[in-house]
Amino acid sequence: MSAARVLVVDAANVIGSVPDGWWRDRAGAAARLHAHLVGAVDGGALPYDEVVLVLEGQGRRGVTAGSVDAGSDHDAGSDDAGADQGVVVTVHAAGEGDDEVVSQCRRAVKAGDVVSVATADRGLLARLDGLGVVVVGPRSVRMSPSSSVSAARRP
């Protein structure tokens, strides 16, 4: 079995990367990002087996924690979930989102997965240094679902 491709998304940083009024409705911005990620994984624009969306603060109200199979309306754990579809997992940070992003990256690296993180937060990137995590910029995750993710780099 080959290593899973995992993308951990620092939602606060990705949402904040575009001044589109997100600060007026943080829960709504989180819901829109989640919907975009599900569509992008389903459409092949985000070529990952698992996308972990880390929400903190008011953003947690926008999306229920749990897994969604990007190819269906069913939970990823259901018997009829698509085997070839990626999964979007929403995680609610108990405290600081950065702490949860680090935890999720460490979990995936420990499992032997190929891990990328979507953030431009320099402090967070410093905490991930040495894990072998690939960095993709926040705007690359916010592209239209027909675009591809590019500009990966190591922290």
PDB file of C-alpha atoms in Angstrom:
ATOM      1  CA  MET A   1       0.000   0.000   0.000  1.00  0.00           C
ATOM      2  CA  SER A   2       1.376   3.409  -0.916  1.00  0.00           C
ATOM      3  CA  ALA A   3       1.514   6.383   1.410  1.00  0.00           C
ATOM      4  CA  ALA A   4      -1.591   8.544   1.548  1.00  0.00           C
ATOM      5  CA  ARG A   5      -1.338  12.123   0.311  1.00  0.00           C
ATOM      6  CA  VAL A   6      -2.578  14.389   3.113  1.00  0.00           C
ATOM      7  CA  LEU A   7      -3.158  18.148   3.023  1.00  0.00           C
ATOM      8  CA  VAL A   8      -3.606  19.930   6.362  1.00  0.00           C
ATOM      9  CA  VAL A   9      -5.336  23.294   5.919  1.00  0.00           C
ATOM     10  CA  ASP A  10      -4.759  26.162   8.355  1.00  0.00           C
ATOM     11  CA  ALA A  11      -8.266  27.532   7.793  1.00  0.00           C
ATOM     12  CA  ALA A  12      -7.693  30.833   9.597  1.00  0.00           C
ATOM     13  CA  ASN A  13      -4.682  31.609   7.414  1.00  0.00           C
ATOM     14  CA  VAL A  14      -6.290  30.455   4.174  1.00  0.00           C
ATOM     15  CA  ILE A  15      -9.520  32.370   4.846  1.00  0.00           C
ATOM     16  CA  GLY A  16      -7.581  35.460   5.913  1.00  0.00           C
ATOM     17  CA  SER A  17      -5.418  35.437   2.782  1.00  0.00           C
ATOM     18  CA  VAL A  18      -8.110  37.142   0.709  1.00  0.00           C
ATOM     19  CA  PRO A  19      -9.855  40.302   2.009  1.00  0.00           C
ATOM     20  CA  ASP A  20     -13.345  39.287   0.876  1.00  0.00           C
ATOM     21  CA  GLY A  21     -15.242  40.319   4.020  1.00  0.00           C
ATOM     22  CA  TRP A  22     -14.652  37.044   5.868  1.00  0.00           C
ATOM     23  CA  TRP A  23     -14.352  38.936   9.178  1.00  0.00           C
ATOM     24  CA  ARG A  24     -18.062  39.804   9.058  1.00  0.00           C
ATOM     25  CA  ASP A  25     -19.060  36.120   9.029  1.00  0.00           C
ATOM     26  CA  ARG A  26     -16.299  33.758  10.125  1.00  0.00           C
ATOM     27  CA  ALA A  27     -18.624  30.750  10.322  1.00  0.00           C
ATOM     28  CA  GLY A  28     -19.889  31.437   6.802  1.00  0.00           C
ATOM     29  CA  ALA A  29     -16.337  31.831   5.518  1.00  0.00           C
ATOM     30  CA  ALA A  30     -15.425  28.457   7.046  1.00  0.00           C
ATOM     31  CA  ALA A  31     -18.471  26.833   5.443  1.00  0.00           C
ATOM     32  CA  ARG A  32     -17.553  28.291   2.042  1.00  0.00           C
ATOM     33  CA  LEU A  33     -13.958  27.080   2.343  1.00  0.00           C
ATOM     34  CA  HIS A  34     -15.167  23.607   3.329  1.00  0.00           C
ATOM     35  CA  ALA A  35     -17.551  23.450   0.358  1.00  0.00           C
ATOM     36  CA  HIS A  36     -14.756  24.621  -1.940  1.00  0.00           C
ATOM     37  CA  LEU A  37     -12.360  21.963  -0.624  1.00  0.00           C
ATOM     38  CA  VAL A  38     -14.929  19.180  -1.060  1.00  0.00           C
ATOM     39  CA  GLY A  39     -15.582  20.327  -4.633  1.00  0.00           C
ATOM     40  CA  ALA A  40     -11.876  20.704  -5.407  1.00  0.00           C
ATOM     41  CA  VAL A  41     -11.053  17.222  -4.113  1.00  0.00           C
ATOM     42  CA  ASP A  42     -14.028  15.742  -5.983  1.00  0.00           C
ATOM     43  CA  GLY A  43     -13.034  17.540  -9.188  1.00  0.00           C
ATOM     44  CA  GLY A  44      -9.375  16.538  -8.951  1.00  0.00           C
ATOM     45  CA  ALA A  45      -8.040  20.083  -8.444  1.00  0.00           C
ATOM     46  CA  LEU A  46      -6.676  19.065  -5.032  1.00  0.00           C
ATOM     47  CA  PRO A  47      -4.947  15.711  -5.614  1.00  0.00           C
ATOM     48  CA  TYR A  48      -5.016  14.465  -2.027  1.00  0.00           C
ATOM     49  CA  ASP A  49      -6.409  11.334  -0.413  1.00  0.00           C
ATOM     50  CA  GLU A  50      -7.257  13.282   2.735  1.00  0.00           C
ATOM     51  CA  VAL A  51      -7.720  17.004   3.317  1.00  0.00           C
ATOM     52  CA  VAL A  52      -7.788  18.013   6.987  1.00  0.00           C
ATOM     53  CA  LEU A  53      -9.496  21.366   7.564  1.00  0.00           C
ATOM     54  CA  VAL A  54      -8.518  22.799  10.967  1.00  0.00           C
ATOM     55  CA  LEU A  55     -11.039  25.314  12.314  1.00  0.00           C
ATOM     56  CA  GLU A  56     -10.696  27.499  15.384  1.00  0.00           C
ATOM     57  CA  GLY A  57     -12.767  30.128  17.170  1.00  0.00           C
ATOM     58  CA  GLN A  58     -15.960  31.300  15.487  1.00  0.00           C
ATOM     59  CA  GLY A  59     -15.110  29.355  12.338  1.00  0.00           C
ATOM     60  CA  ARG A  60     -15.999  26.113  14.146  1.00  0.00           C
ATOM     61  CA  ARG A  61     -19.683  27.081  14.008  1.00  0.00           C
ATOM     62  CA  GLY A  62     -19.617  26.954  10.211  1.00  0.00           C
ATOM     63  CA  VAL A  63     -18.811  23.266   9.724  1.00  0.00           C
ATOM     64  CA  THR A  64     -19.550  20.215  11.851  1.00  0.00           C
ATOM     65  CA  ALA A  65     -16.467  18.247  12.854  1.00  0.00           C
ATOM     66  CA  GLY A  66     -16.130  14.955  10.995  1.00  0.00           C
ATOM     67  CA  SER A  67     -15.422  13.380   7.614  1.00  0.00           C
ATOM     68  CA  VAL A  68     -17.091  13.869   4.251  1.00  0.00           C
ATOM     69  CA  ASP A  69     -16.361  11.750   1.185  1.00  0.00           C
ATOM     70  CA  ALA A  70     -15.688  14.290  -1.545  1.00  0.00           C
ATOM     71  CA  GLY A  71     -17.539  12.186  -4.121  1.00  0.00           C
ATOM     72  CA  SER A  72     -20.864  11.705  -2.355  1.00  0.00           C
ATOM     73  CA  ASP A  73     -23.283  12.954   0.247  1.00  0.00           C
ATOM     74  CA  HIS A  74     -22.380  10.020   2.513  1.00  0.00           C
ATOM     75  CA  ASP A  75     -20.035   9.959   5.485  1.00  0.00           C
ATOM     76  CA  ALA A  76     -16.556   8.722   4.589  1.00  0.00           C
ATOM     77  CA  GLY A  77     -16.976   5.805   6.979  1.00  0.00           C
ATOM     78  CA  SER A  78     -20.178   4.494   5.385  1.00  0.00           C
ATOM     79  CA  ASP A  79     -20.245   1.234   3.428  1.00  0.00           C
ATOM     80  CA  ASP A  80     -21.082   2.951   0.141  1.00  0.00           C
ATOM     81  CA  ALA A  81     -18.451   5.691   0.293  1.00  0.00           C
ATOM     82  CA  GLY A  82     -16.456   5.953  -2.939  1.00  0.00           C
ATOM     83  CA  ALA A  83     -13.174   4.102  -2.623  1.00  0.00           C
ATOM     84  CA  ASP A  84     -11.384   6.333  -5.127  1.00  0.00           C
ATOM     85  CA  GLN A  85     -12.589   9.639  -3.691  1.00  0.00           C
ATOM     86  CA  GLY A  86     -10.639  11.841  -1.338  1.00  0.00           C
ATOM     87  CA  VAL A  87     -11.959  12.624   2.106  1.00  0.00           C
ATOM     88  CA  VAL A  88     -12.297  16.058   3.696  1.00  0.00           C
ATOM     89  CA  VAL A  89     -11.950  15.848   7.474  1.00  0.00           C
ATOM     90  CA  THR A  90     -12.980  18.839   9.567  1.00  0.00           C
ATOM     91  CA  VAL A  91     -11.248  19.140  12.934  1.00  0.00           C
ATOM     92  CA  HIS A  92     -12.282  21.666  15.589  1.00  0.00           C
ATOM     93  CA  ALA A  93      -9.230  22.943  17.457  1.00  0.00           C
ATOM     94  CA  ALA A  94      -9.830  22.871  21.199  1.00  0.00           C
ATOM     95  CA  GLY A  95      -7.562  25.884  21.594  1.00  0.00           C
ATOM     96  CA  GLU A  96      -5.182  27.504  19.144  1.00  0.00           C
ATOM     97  CA  GLY A  97      -5.582  26.370  15.554  1.00  0.00           C
ATOM     98  CA  ASP A  98      -1.808  26.276  15.051  1.00  0.00           C
ATOM     99  CA  ASP A  99      -1.456  23.684  17.825  1.00  0.00           C
ATOM    100  CA  GLU A 100      -4.001  21.463  16.072  1.00  0.00           C
ATOM    101  CA  VAL A 101      -2.339  21.949  12.664  1.00  0.00           C
ATOM    102  CA  VAL A 102       0.980  20.788  14.160  1.00  0.00           C
ATOM    103  CA  SER A 103      -0.749  17.825  15.816  1.00  0.00           C
ATOM    104  CA  GLN A 104      -2.453  16.784  12.577  1.00  0.00           C
ATOM    105  CA  CYS A 105       0.794  17.075  10.601  1.00  0.00           C
ATOM    106  CA  ARG A 106       2.680  14.994  13.168  1.00  0.00           C
ATOM    107  CA  ARG A 107      -0.079  12.356  13.159  1.00  0.00           C
ATOM    108  CA  ALA A 108       0.051  12.006   9.380  1.00  0.00           C
ATOM    109  CA  VAL A 109       3.868  11.975   9.203  1.00  0.00           C
ATOM    110  CA  LYS A 110       3.972   9.306  11.924  1.00  0.00           C
ATOM    111  CA  ALA A 111       1.511   7.220   9.875  1.00  0.00           C
ATOM    112  CA  GLY A 112       3.937   7.385   6.939  1.00  0.00           C
ATOM    113  CA  ASP A 113       1.790   9.711   4.842  1.00  0.00           C
ATOM    114  CA  VAL A 114       3.101  12.345   2.427  1.00  0.00           C
ATOM    115  CA  VAL A 115       2.022  15.554   4.153  1.00  0.00           C
ATOM    116  CA  SER A 116       1.453  19.062   2.825  1.00  0.00           C
ATOM    117  CA  VAL A 117       0.234  22.075   4.770  1.00  0.00           C
ATOM    118  CA  ALA A 118      -1.627  25.099   3.416  1.00  0.00           C
ATOM    119  CA  THR A 119      -0.499  28.174   5.341  1.00  0.00           C
ATOM    120  CA  ALA A 120       1.737  31.218   5.124  1.00  0.00           C
ATOM    121  CA  ASP A 121       2.043  31.600   8.903  1.00  0.00           C
ATOM    122  CA  ARG A 122       5.795  31.861   9.530  1.00  0.00           C
ATOM    123  CA  GLY A 123       5.507  30.951  13.198  1.00  0.00           C
ATOM    124  CA  LEU A 124       3.549  27.826  12.328  1.00  0.00           C
ATOM    125  CA  LEU A 125       5.996  26.910   9.572  1.00  0.00           C
ATOM    126  CA  ALA A 126       8.881  27.207  12.045  1.00  0.00           C
ATOM    127  CA  ARG A 127       7.094  24.695  14.297  1.00  0.00           C
ATOM    128  CA  LEU A 128       6.757  22.286  11.355  1.00  0.00           C
ATOM    129  CA  ASP A 129      10.413  22.593  10.325  1.00  0.00           C
ATOM    130  CA  GLY A 130      12.121  19.228  10.301  1.00  0.00           C
ATOM    131  CA  LEU A 131       8.958  17.159   9.810  1.00  0.00           C
ATOM    132  CA  GLY A 132       9.365  16.958   6.042  1.00  0.00           C
ATOM    133  CA  VAL A 133       6.037  18.665   5.417  1.00  0.00           C
ATOM    134  CA  VAL A 134       5.565  20.311   2.007  1.00  0.00           C
ATOM    135  CA  VAL A 135       4.140  23.851   2.108  1.00  0.00           C
ATOM    136  CA  VAL A 136       1.515  25.111  -0.328  1.00  0.00           C
ATOM    137  CA  GLY A 137       0.456  28.735  -0.149  1.00  0.00           C
ATOM    138  CA  PRO A 138      -3.012  29.610   1.127  1.00  0.00           C
ATOM    139  CA  ARG A 139      -4.120  31.164  -2.145  1.00  0.00           C
ATOM    140  CA  SER A 140      -3.359  27.971  -4.054  1.00  0.00           C
ATOM    141  CA  VAL A 141      -5.990  26.197  -1.958  1.00  0.00           C
ATOM    142  CA  ARG A 142      -8.510  28.972  -2.659  1.00  0.00           C
ATOM    143  CA  MET A 143      -8.219  28.682  -6.458  1.00  0.00           C
ATOM    144  CA  SER A 144     -11.255  27.724  -8.476  1.00  0.00           C
ATOM    145  CA  PRO A 145     -11.955  23.971  -8.453  1.00  0.00           C
ATOM    146  CA  SER A 146     -10.795  23.705 -12.074  1.00  0.00           C
ATOM    147  CA  SER A 147      -7.316  25.025 -11.202  1.00  0.00           C
ATOM    148  CA  SER A 148      -4.465  22.944  -9.870  1.00  0.00           C
ATOM    149  CA  VAL A 149      -2.416  23.446  -6.732  1.00  0.00           C
ATOM    150  CA  SER A 150       1.125  24.623  -7.380  1.00  0.00           C
ATOM    151  CA  ALA A 151       4.083  26.355  -5.787  1.00  0.00           C
ATOM    152  CA  ALA A 152       4.865  23.717  -3.163  1.00  0.00           C
ATOM    153  CA  ARG A 153       7.944  24.232  -1.002  1.00  0.00           C
ATOM    154  CA  ARG A 154       9.510  22.887   2.162  1.00  0.00           C
ATOM    155  CA  PRO A 155       9.356  24.956   5.379  1.00  0.00           C
TER     156      PRO A 155
END
